[in-house]
Amino acid sequence: MNVKEKNILDSVIYSYSTESSQISEETRILKDTVNKMREELEKFKAPPLMVCEVRNVFGKDAVVRLPNGNQFYVNISNECGKIKPGDVVLADQKNLVITRKIPSTRKFDIESFVIVEKPKVSWDNIGGLSAQANEIREVVELPLKKPELFKKVGITPPKGILLYGAPGTGKTLLAKAVASSTDSTFIQIVASELVQKFIGEGAKMVKEIFELARKRAPSIVFIDELDALAAKRIEMGTSGEREVNRTFMQLLAEIDGFHPLDNVKIVGATNRRDILDPAITRPGRLDRLIHVPLPKKEGRLEILKIHSQNMSLEPDVDLINLSLSMEDMSGAEIKAVCTEAGYFAIRSNRTKITRDDMLKAVDKVKHEELEEGRDYMNMFG
Ligand code: ATP
């Protein structure tokens, strides 16, 4: 081989070796990509892990509680670091082996889950319920304002009351009025939300709510739709029913746990007194039952006066006659009539409400189902 031929061969070898290193670099990149895609694919194939709470640890085993309230005795994987009761962990769905601990980022802030306020509702804002208002004042307001009177006389007032009656009759209003008149913190819980939204957390929530009530005392804990929590139990087959029961038991424990003259009072409200578990109304619990009925003729007139006091009414509006045409209407419906009448006037470009507006509104509220969230804005469209 002469020199020229050798040079040509060298350059061919060089170009092959460059090409070869390019190819091996490309192969490496492709392998990396394949591996990454495989990893991704594995992630898609892997079943989700369960989030559960550790109740107890026994060496390499633990008792965990699932979100539905069920508890299991499970293994702790060697990969998992040290865990302790109260930790939140991830467990395999099939065999519930604890695989990982997750940092507890959730700071339980009860105030973001319940309504806590200092309401400004005067007894004068409530129409047709003077007997009920008087009773509430006697059993809730008086002990909060004058506990020494009860000590002197030697009687213990009820820890709480139960308001029952049709929807929209003023139960919440009464509870707010007593919170207002006693300058108490008003803590409102909707029992159905407690059991539906906070699955597995209901009992804890109840505990925290009462802790908050004691911290912010004097306070009124208002439990709306109490029947969702305290309905008579027929069977306890499903974990959901057991969960409701646990929350209810916690509520009873909280009620039993405080003294009648502690400055925390409970006001329960329900539209379904018939299905309530008698445990809640047993002596020493919510043992004062107060019926909040649909308003009678005079009551309807009082409510109508309250809700129309700031409205500009034409002289032809006769509230007495109007109240007669509102039979079977609740306070909330009477209020809705006033609002509807106002809208009739606005739609006709008037600022004064006529008798006709009122009559049309009564008709509308009576015959049309009031859909929640109705879009009043349509009228501008
Ligand atoms: P629910 O059972 O549906 O919770 P409720 O009995 O608690 O209803 P409220 O929420 O107190 O009823 O009433 C709704 C609204 O209707 C009140 O904010 C108030 O404006 C009006 N209202 C109801 N009853 C009366 C009343 N007796 N006097 C004045 N306004 C009333």
CSV table of C-alpha atoms and ligand atoms in Angstrom, one decimal:
chain,number,residue,atom,x,y,z
A,1,MET,CA,0.0,0.0,0.0
A,2,ASN,CA,1.4,3.3,-1.0
A,3,VAL,CA,1.2,6.5,1.1
A,4,LYS,CA,-1.7,7.9,-0.9
A,5,GLU,CA,-3.7,4.7,-0.5
A,6,LYS,CA,-2.9,4.7,3.3
A,7,ASN,CA,-4.2,8.3,3.7
A,8,ILE,CA,-7.5,7.4,1.9
A,9,LEU,CA,-7.9,4.3,4.2
A,10,ASP,CA,-7.2,6.4,7.3
A,11,SER,CA,-9.8,9.0,6.4
A,12,VAL,CA,-12.4,6.2,5.7
A,13,ILE,CA,-11.6,4.7,9.1
A,14,TYR,CA,-11.9,8.1,10.7
A,15,SER,CA,-15.3,8.8,9.1
A,16,TYR,CA,-16.6,5.3,10.1
A,17,SER,CA,-15.5,5.8,13.7
A,18,THR,CA,-17.2,9.3,13.8
A,19,GLU,CA,-20.3,7.8,12.4
A,20,SER,CA,-20.1,4.9,14.8
A,21,SER,CA,-19.8,7.2,17.9
A,22,GLN,CA,-22.7,9.3,16.5
A,23,ILE,CA,-24.8,6.1,16.2
A,24,SER,CA,-23.9,5.0,19.7
A,25,GLU,CA,-24.8,8.4,21.1
A,26,GLU,CA,-28.2,8.3,19.2
A,27,THR,CA,-28.7,4.7,20.6
A,28,ARG,CA,-28.1,6.0,24.1
A,29,ILE,CA,-30.6,8.8,23.7
A,30,LEU,CA,-33.1,6.4,22.2
A,31,LYS,CA,-32.6,3.9,25.0
A,32,ASP,CA,-33.0,6.8,27.6
A,33,THR,CA,-36.3,7.8,25.9
A,34,VAL,CA,-37.5,4.2,25.8
A,35,ASN,CA,-36.7,3.8,29.5
A,36,LYS,CA,-38.5,7.1,30.4
A,37,MET,CA,-41.5,6.0,28.4
A,38,ARG,CA,-41.4,2.6,30.1
A,39,GLU,CA,-41.3,4.3,33.5
A,40,GLU,CA,-44.3,6.5,32.5
A,41,LEU,CA,-46.1,3.4,31.3
A,42,GLU,CA,-45.5,1.7,34.6
A,43,LYS,CA,-46.9,4.8,36.4
A,44,PHE,CA,-50.1,4.5,34.3
A,45,LYS,CA,-50.3,0.8,35.0
A,46,ALA,CA,-49.8,1.1,38.8
A,47,PRO,CA,-53.0,1.2,40.8
A,48,PRO,CA,-53.5,4.3,43.0
A,49,LEU,CA,-52.5,4.0,46.6
A,50,MET,CA,-54.9,4.4,49.4
A,51,VAL,CA,-54.5,7.3,51.8
A,52,CYS,CA,-55.1,6.2,55.3
A,53,GLU,CA,-54.5,7.2,58.9
A,54,VAL,CA,-52.3,5.2,61.3
A,55,ARG,CA,-54.2,4.4,64.5
A,56,ASN,CA,-51.7,2.1,66.2
A,57,VAL,CA,-48.2,0.7,65.4
A,58,PHE,CA,-47.1,-2.8,66.6
A,59,GLY,CA,-43.5,-3.3,65.4
A,60,LYS,CA,-43.7,-4.1,61.6
A,61,ASP,CA,-47.6,-4.1,61.7
A,62,ALA,CA,-50.1,-1.3,62.1
A,63,VAL,CA,-53.8,-0.6,62.5
A,64,VAL,CA,-54.9,1.8,59.8
A,65,ARG,CA,-58.2,3.6,59.2
A,66,LEU,CA,-59.5,4.0,55.7
A,67,PRO,CA,-61.4,7.1,54.6
A,68,ASN,CA,-64.7,5.2,54.9
A,69,GLY,CA,-64.0,4.6,58.5
A,70,ASN,CA,-63.1,0.8,58.3
A,71,GLN,CA,-60.0,-0.2,60.2
A,72,PHE,CA,-57.5,-2.9,59.2
A,73,TYR,CA,-54.5,-4.6,60.7
A,74,VAL,CA,-51.8,-4.4,58.0
A,75,ASN,CA,-48.0,-4.9,57.3
A,76,ILE,CA,-45.6,-2.0,57.0
A,77,SER,CA,-43.2,-2.4,54.0
A,78,ASN,CA,-39.4,-2.3,54.7
A,79,GLU,CA,-39.1,0.6,52.3
A,80,CYS,CA,-41.3,2.7,54.6
A,81,GLY,CA,-39.5,4.8,57.2
A,82,LYS,CA,-40.6,5.0,60.8
A,83,ILE,CA,-44.3,5.7,61.3
A,84,LYS,CA,-46.3,6.6,64.4
A,85,PRO,CA,-50.1,6.8,65.3
A,86,GLY,CA,-51.7,9.8,63.6
A,87,ASP,CA,-49.4,9.7,60.5
A,88,VAL,CA,-51.0,9.8,57.1
A,89,VAL,CA,-49.7,6.9,54.9
A,90,LEU,CA,-50.1,5.4,51.5
A,91,ALA,CA,-51.2,1.8,51.3
A,92,ASP,CA,-51.5,-0.7,48.5
A,93,GLN,CA,-55.1,-1.1,47.4
A,94,LYS,CA,-55.1,-4.9,47.4
A,95,ASN,CA,-53.3,-5.9,50.5
A,96,LEU,CA,-53.1,-2.5,52.3
A,97,VAL,CA,-49.4,-2.9,52.9
A,98,ILE,CA,-48.1,0.5,54.0
A,99,THR,CA,-45.6,1.7,51.4
A,100,ARG,CA,-44.9,5.3,52.2
A,101,LYS,CA,-45.6,8.0,54.7
A,102,ILE,CA,-46.8,11.3,53.3
A,103,PRO,CA,-46.0,14.5,55.0
A,104,SER,CA,-49.1,15.9,56.8
A,105,THR,CA,-49.6,19.2,55.0
A,106,ARG,CA,-53.2,19.5,56.1
A,107,LYS,CA,-53.6,21.9,59.0
A,108,PHE,CA,-57.1,21.2,60.3
A,109,ASP,CA,-58.7,24.6,60.5
A,110,ILE,CA,-62.2,24.1,61.7
A,111,GLU,CA,-63.1,27.7,61.2
A,112,SER,CA,-62.8,27.3,57.4
A,113,PHE,CA,-65.5,24.6,57.5
A,114,VAL,CA,-68.2,26.1,59.6
A,115,ILE,CA,-69.9,29.4,59.7
A,116,VAL,CA,-68.7,31.4,62.7
A,117,GLU,CA,-70.2,34.8,63.2
A,118,LYS,CA,-71.6,37.4,65.6
A,119,PRO,CA,-75.1,37.8,64.1
A,120,LYS,CA,-77.1,41.0,64.3
A,121,VAL,CA,-80.7,39.7,64.3
A,122,SER,CA,-83.0,41.4,66.7
A,123,TRP,CA,-86.1,39.7,68.1
A,124,ASP,CA,-88.1,42.4,66.2
A,125,ASN,CA,-86.9,40.9,62.9
A,126,ILE,CA,-89.0,37.8,63.7
A,127,GLY,CA,-92.7,37.8,63.0
A,128,GLY,CA,-95.4,35.6,64.5
A,129,LEU,CA,-93.2,33.6,66.8
A,130,SER,CA,-93.4,35.5,70.1
A,131,ALA,CA,-94.3,32.4,72.1
A,132,GLN,CA,-91.3,30.5,70.7
A,133,ALA,CA,-89.0,33.5,71.2
A,134,ASN,CA,-90.1,33.8,74.8
A,135,GLU,CA,-89.4,30.2,75.5
A,136,ILE,CA,-85.9,30.4,73.9
A,137,ARG,CA,-85.1,33.5,75.9
A,138,GLU,CA,-86.1,31.6,79.1
A,139,VAL,CA,-84.0,28.5,78.4
A,140,VAL,CA,-81.1,29.9,76.4
A,141,GLU,CA,-80.8,33.6,77.0
A,142,LEU,CA,-81.5,33.7,80.8
A,143,PRO,CA,-79.0,31.1,81.8
A,144,LEU,CA,-76.3,32.7,79.7
A,145,LYS,CA,-77.1,36.2,81.0
A,146,LYS,CA,-77.9,35.3,84.6
A,147,PRO,CA,-76.3,31.9,85.6
A,148,GLU,CA,-76.2,32.9,89.3
A,149,LEU,CA,-80.0,33.1,89.3
A,150,PHE,CA,-80.2,29.4,88.4
A,151,LYS,CA,-77.6,28.5,91.1
A,152,LYS,CA,-79.6,30.4,93.7
A,153,VAL,CA,-82.9,28.8,92.7
A,154,GLY,CA,-81.1,25.4,92.5
A,155,ILE,CA,-82.3,24.3,89.0
A,156,THR,CA,-80.4,23.4,85.9
A,157,PRO,CA,-81.4,24.8,82.6
A,158,PRO,CA,-81.5,22.7,79.5
A,159,LYS,CA,-78.1,22.3,77.7
A,160,GLY,CA,-79.9,22.8,74.4
A,161,ILE,CA,-83.1,23.0,72.5
A,162,LEU,CA,-84.5,21.5,69.5
A,163,LEU,CA,-86.5,23.6,67.0
A,164,TYR,CA,-88.7,21.7,64.7
A,165,GLY,CA,-91.0,22.7,62.0
A,166,ALA,CA,-91.5,23.2,58.2
A,167,PRO,CA,-88.7,24.7,56.1
A,168,GLY,CA,-88.3,28.4,56.1
A,169,THR,CA,-90.3,29.1,59.2
A,170,GLY,CA,-87.6,31.0,61.0
A,171,LYS,CA,-85.7,28.4,63.0
A,172,THR,CA,-82.3,29.7,61.9
A,173,LEU,CA,-83.5,33.2,62.5
A,174,LEU,CA,-84.5,32.4,66.1
A,175,ALA,CA,-81.1,30.8,66.8
A,176,LYS,CA,-79.3,33.8,65.4
A,177,ALA,CA,-81.5,36.2,67.4
A,178,VAL,CA,-80.6,34.5,70.7
A,179,ALA,CA,-76.9,34.5,69.8
A,180,SER,CA,-77.3,38.2,69.0
A,181,SER,CA,-79.2,39.1,72.2
A,182,THR,CA,-76.6,37.2,74.3
A,183,ASP,CA,-73.6,38.6,72.3
A,184,SER,CA,-72.6,35.0,71.7
A,185,THR,CA,-70.5,33.5,68.9
A,186,PHE,CA,-72.9,31.8,66.5
A,187,ILE,CA,-71.4,28.5,65.1
A,188,GLN,CA,-73.5,27.0,62.4
A,189,ILE,CA,-73.1,23.4,61.2
A,190,VAL,CA,-75.3,21.7,58.6
A,191,ALA,CA,-75.4,18.1,59.7
A,192,SER,CA,-75.9,16.7,56.2
A,193,GLU,CA,-72.7,18.5,55.1
A,194,LEU,CA,-70.9,17.1,58.1
A,195,VAL,CA,-71.7,13.5,57.1
A,196,GLN,CA,-71.4,13.9,53.3
A,197,LYS,CA,-68.5,16.3,52.8
A,198,PHE,CA,-66.2,15.1,55.5
A,199,ILE,CA,-66.3,11.4,55.2
A,200,GLY,CA,-64.2,9.8,57.9
A,201,GLU,CA,-63.7,13.1,59.6
A,202,GLY,CA,-67.2,13.8,61.0
A,203,ALA,CA,-66.5,12.8,64.6
A,204,LYS,CA,-63.3,14.8,64.6
A,205,MET,CA,-65.1,17.8,63.2
A,206,VAL,CA,-67.7,17.6,65.9
A,207,LYS,CA,-65.0,17.4,68.6
A,208,GLU,CA,-63.2,20.5,67.1
A,209,ILE,CA,-66.5,22.4,66.7
A,210,PHE,CA,-67.2,22.0,70.4
A,211,GLU,CA,-63.6,22.9,71.3
A,212,LEU,CA,-64.0,26.1,69.2
A,213,ALA,CA,-67.3,26.8,70.9
A,214,ARG,CA,-65.7,26.6,74.3
A,215,LYS,CA,-62.8,28.8,73.2
A,216,ARG,CA,-65.2,31.4,71.8
A,217,ALA,CA,-67.7,31.2,74.6
A,218,PRO,CA,-70.4,32.4,75.1
A,219,SER,CA,-71.5,30.6,72.1
A,220,ILE,CA,-74.5,29.0,70.4
A,221,VAL,CA,-73.8,25.9,68.3
A,222,PHE,CA,-76.6,25.7,65.8
A,223,ILE,CA,-76.9,22.3,64.1
A,224,ASP,CA,-79.2,22.6,61.1
A,225,GLU,CA,-80.8,19.5,59.4
A,226,LEU,CA,-80.1,17.5,62.6
A,227,ASP,CA,-82.0,14.6,61.2
A,228,ALA,CA,-79.2,13.9,58.8
A,229,LEU,CA,-77.0,13.0,61.7
A,230,ALA,CA,-79.5,11.9,64.4
A,231,ALA,CA,-82.1,9.8,62.5
A,232,LYS,CA,-83.3,6.6,64.1
A,233,ARG,CA,-80.9,3.9,63.0
A,234,ILE,CA,-82.6,0.9,61.3
A,235,GLU,CA,-79.5,-1.0,60.5
A,236,MET,CA,-75.8,-0.3,60.4
A,237,GLY,CA,-74.7,-2.4,57.5
A,238,THR,CA,-72.8,0.0,55.4
A,239,SER,CA,-69.6,1.8,56.4
A,240,GLY,CA,-71.4,5.1,55.5
A,241,GLU,CA,-74.0,4.4,58.2
A,242,ARG,CA,-71.4,3.4,60.7
A,243,GLU,CA,-69.6,6.7,59.9
A,244,VAL,CA,-72.8,8.7,60.5
A,245,ASN,CA,-73.3,6.8,63.7
A,246,ARG,CA,-69.8,7.5,64.9
A,247,THR,CA,-70.3,11.2,64.3
A,248,PHE,CA,-73.6,11.1,66.1
A,249,MET,CA,-72.1,9.3,69.1
A,250,GLN,CA,-69.4,12.0,69.2
A,251,LEU,CA,-72.1,14.7,69.3
A,252,LEU,CA,-73.9,13.0,72.2
A,253,ALA,CA,-70.5,12.6,74.0
A,254,GLU,CA,-69.9,16.4,73.5
A,255,ILE,CA,-73.4,17.3,74.8
A,256,ASP,CA,-73.0,15.0,77.8
A,257,GLY,CA,-69.5,16.4,78.4
A,258,PHE,CA,-70.4,19.9,79.3
A,259,HIS,CA,-72.3,21.4,82.2
A,260,PRO,CA,-75.7,23.0,81.8
A,261,LEU,CA,-74.3,26.3,83.1
A,262,ASP,CA,-71.3,26.3,80.8
A,263,ASN,CA,-71.7,29.2,78.4
A,264,VAL,CA,-72.1,27.0,75.4
A,265,LYS,CA,-75.7,26.2,74.2
A,266,ILE,CA,-76.8,23.9,71.5
A,267,VAL,CA,-79.7,24.7,69.2
A,268,GLY,CA,-80.7,21.9,66.9
A,269,ALA,CA,-83.1,22.3,64.0
A,270,THR,CA,-85.0,19.8,61.9
A,271,ASN,CA,-88.0,19.5,59.6
A,272,ARG,CA,-88.2,15.8,60.4
A,273,ARG,CA,-88.8,15.4,64.1
A,274,ASP,CA,-90.6,12.1,63.4
A,275,ILE,CA,-87.4,10.3,62.4
A,276,LEU,CA,-85.1,11.6,65.1
A,277,ASP,CA,-83.3,9.1,67.4
A,278,PRO,CA,-84.8,9.6,70.9
A,279,ALA,CA,-81.2,9.5,72.2
A,280,ILE,CA,-80.8,13.2,71.1
A,281,THR,CA,-83.8,14.4,73.0
A,282,ARG,CA,-83.2,12.4,76.2
A,283,PRO,CA,-83.2,14.5,79.5
A,284,GLY,CA,-79.9,16.3,79.8
A,285,ARG,CA,-79.5,16.6,76.0
A,286,LEU,CA,-81.6,18.6,73.6
A,287,ASP,CA,-84.6,18.1,75.9
A,288,ARG,CA,-86.6,21.2,75.2
A,289,LEU,CA,-88.5,20.8,72.0
A,290,ILE,CA,-90.0,23.9,70.5
A,291,HIS,CA,-92.3,23.7,67.6
A,292,VAL,CA,-91.9,26.5,65.0
A,293,PRO,CA,-95.1,26.4,62.9
A,294,LEU,CA,-96.1,28.0,59.7
A,295,PRO,CA,-97.4,31.5,60.5
A,296,LYS,CA,-101.1,32.1,61.1
A,297,LYS,CA,-103.0,35.1,59.8
A,298,GLU,CA,-101.5,37.6,62.4
A,299,GLY,CA,-98.0,36.1,62.1
A,300,ARG,CA,-98.1,36.4,58.3
A,301,LEU,CA,-99.0,40.1,58.6
A,302,GLU,CA,-96.2,40.7,61.1
A,303,ILE,CA,-93.7,38.9,58.7
A,304,LEU,CA,-95.0,40.9,55.8
A,305,LYS,CA,-94.6,44.1,57.7
A,306,ILE,CA,-91.0,43.2,58.6
A,307,HIS,CA,-90.0,42.4,55.0
A,308,SER,CA,-91.8,45.3,53.4
A,309,GLN,CA,-90.7,48.0,55.8
A,310,ASN,CA,-88.0,49.3,53.6
A,311,MET,CA,-90.0,48.9,50.3
A,312,SER,CA,-91.6,51.9,48.6
A,313,LEU,CA,-95.2,50.8,48.4
A,314,GLU,CA,-98.0,52.5,46.6
A,315,PRO,CA,-100.9,53.5,48.9
A,316,ASP,CA,-103.1,50.8,47.2
A,317,VAL,CA,-101.0,48.0,48.8
A,318,ASP,CA,-103.1,46.6,51.6
A,319,LEU,CA,-100.9,44.3,53.7
A,320,ILE,CA,-103.8,42.9,55.8
A,321,ASN,CA,-105.6,41.7,52.7
A,322,LEU,CA,-102.4,40.4,51.2
A,323,SER,CA,-101.6,38.4,54.3
A,324,LEU,CA,-105.0,36.8,54.0
A,325,SER,CA,-104.1,35.5,50.6
A,326,MET,CA,-100.8,34.0,51.9
A,327,GLU,CA,-102.3,31.0,53.7
A,328,ASP,CA,-99.8,28.1,54.2
A,329,MET,CA,-96.9,30.3,53.2
A,330,SER,CA,-93.7,30.2,55.3
A,331,GLY,CA,-91.8,33.2,56.5
A,332,ALA,CA,-89.2,32.5,53.8
A,333,GLU,CA,-91.9,32.4,51.1
A,334,ILE,CA,-93.4,35.7,52.4
A,335,LYS,CA,-90.0,37.3,52.1
A,336,ALA,CA,-89.7,35.8,48.6
A,337,VAL,CA,-93.1,37.5,47.7
A,338,CYS,CA,-91.7,40.9,48.7
A,339,THR,CA,-88.5,40.4,46.6
A,340,GLU,CA,-90.5,39.1,43.6
A,341,ALA,CA,-92.9,42.1,43.8
A,342,GLY,CA,-89.9,44.4,43.8
A,343,TYR,CA,-88.6,42.7,40.6
A,344,PHE,CA,-92.0,43.1,39.0
A,345,ALA,CA,-91.8,46.9,39.6
A,346,ILE,CA,-88.2,47.0,38.3
A,347,ARG,CA,-89.1,45.2,35.2
A,348,SER,CA,-91.8,47.8,34.5
A,349,ASN,CA,-89.3,50.6,35.2
A,350,ARG,CA,-91.0,51.7,38.4
A,351,THR,CA,-89.5,52.3,41.8
A,352,LYS,CA,-92.8,52.0,43.7
A,353,ILE,CA,-94.5,48.6,44.2
A,354,THR,CA,-98.2,48.4,43.4
A,355,ARG,CA,-100.9,46.1,44.7
A,356,ASP,CA,-100.8,44.3,41.4
A,357,ASP,CA,-97.1,43.6,41.8
A,358,MET,CA,-97.7,42.1,45.2
A,359,LEU,CA,-100.6,39.9,44.0
A,360,LYS,CA,-98.6,38.7,41.0
A,361,ALA,CA,-95.7,37.9,43.3
A,362,VAL,CA,-98.0,35.9,45.7
A,363,ASP,CA,-99.2,34.0,42.7
A,364,LYS,CA,-95.8,33.3,41.4
A,365,VAL,CA,-94.4,32.1,44.8
A,366,LYS,CA,-97.5,30.0,45.4
A,367,HIS,CA,-97.6,28.3,42.1
A,368,GLU,CA,-94.0,28.2,40.9
A,369,GLU,CA,-91.4,26.1,42.5
A,370,LEU,CA,-88.7,28.4,43.7
A,371,GLU,CA,-85.7,27.0,42.0
A,372,GLU,CA,-82.5,27.6,43.9
A,373,GLY,CA,-80.1,29.9,42.2
A,374,ARG,CA,-82.6,31.2,39.7
A,375,ASP,CA,-81.0,33.5,37.3
A,376,TYR,CA,-82.5,36.9,37.9
A,377,MET,CA,-80.0,38.4,35.5
A,378,ASN,CA,-82.1,37.0,32.6
A,379,MET,CA,-84.3,40.1,32.9
A,380,PHE,CA,-81.4,42.2,31.7
A,381,GLY,CA,-80.8,40.0,28.6
B,1,ATP,P1,-84.9,25.6,57.1
B,1,ATP,O1,-85.6,24.6,57.8
B,1,ATP,O2,-85.1,25.5,55.6
B,1,ATP,O3,-83.4,25.7,57.5
B,1,ATP,P2,-85.6,27.8,58.7
B,1,ATP,O4,-86.8,27.4,59.5
B,1,ATP,O5,-84.3,27.8,59.4
B,1,ATP,O6,-85.5,27.0,57.4
B,1,ATP,P3,-84.9,30.5,58.2
B,1,ATP,O7,-83.6,30.2,57.5
B,1,ATP,O8,-84.8,31.1,59.6
B,1,ATP,O9,-85.8,29.3,58.2
B,1,ATP,O10,-85.7,31.5,57.3
B,1,ATP,C1,-85.3,31.9,56.0
B,1,ATP,C2,-85.5,33.4,55.8
B,1,ATP,O11,-86.9,33.6,55.8
B,1,ATP,C3,-85.1,34.2,57.0
B,1,ATP,O12,-83.8,34.7,56.8
B,1,ATP,C4,-86.1,35.3,57.0
B,1,ATP,O13,-85.7,36.3,56.1
B,1,ATP,C5,-87.3,34.7,56.5
B,1,ATP,N1,-88.2,34.3,57.6
B,1,ATP,C6,-88.6,33.0,57.9
B,1,ATP,N2,-89.4,33.0,59.0
B,1,ATP,C7,-89.5,34.3,59.4
B,1,ATP,C8,-90.2,34.9,60.4
B,1,ATP,N3,-90.9,34.2,61.3
B,1,ATP,N4,-90.1,36.3,60.5
B,1,ATP,C9,-89.4,37.0,59.7
B,1,ATP,N5,-88.7,36.4,58.6
B,1,ATP,C10,-88.8,35.1,58.5
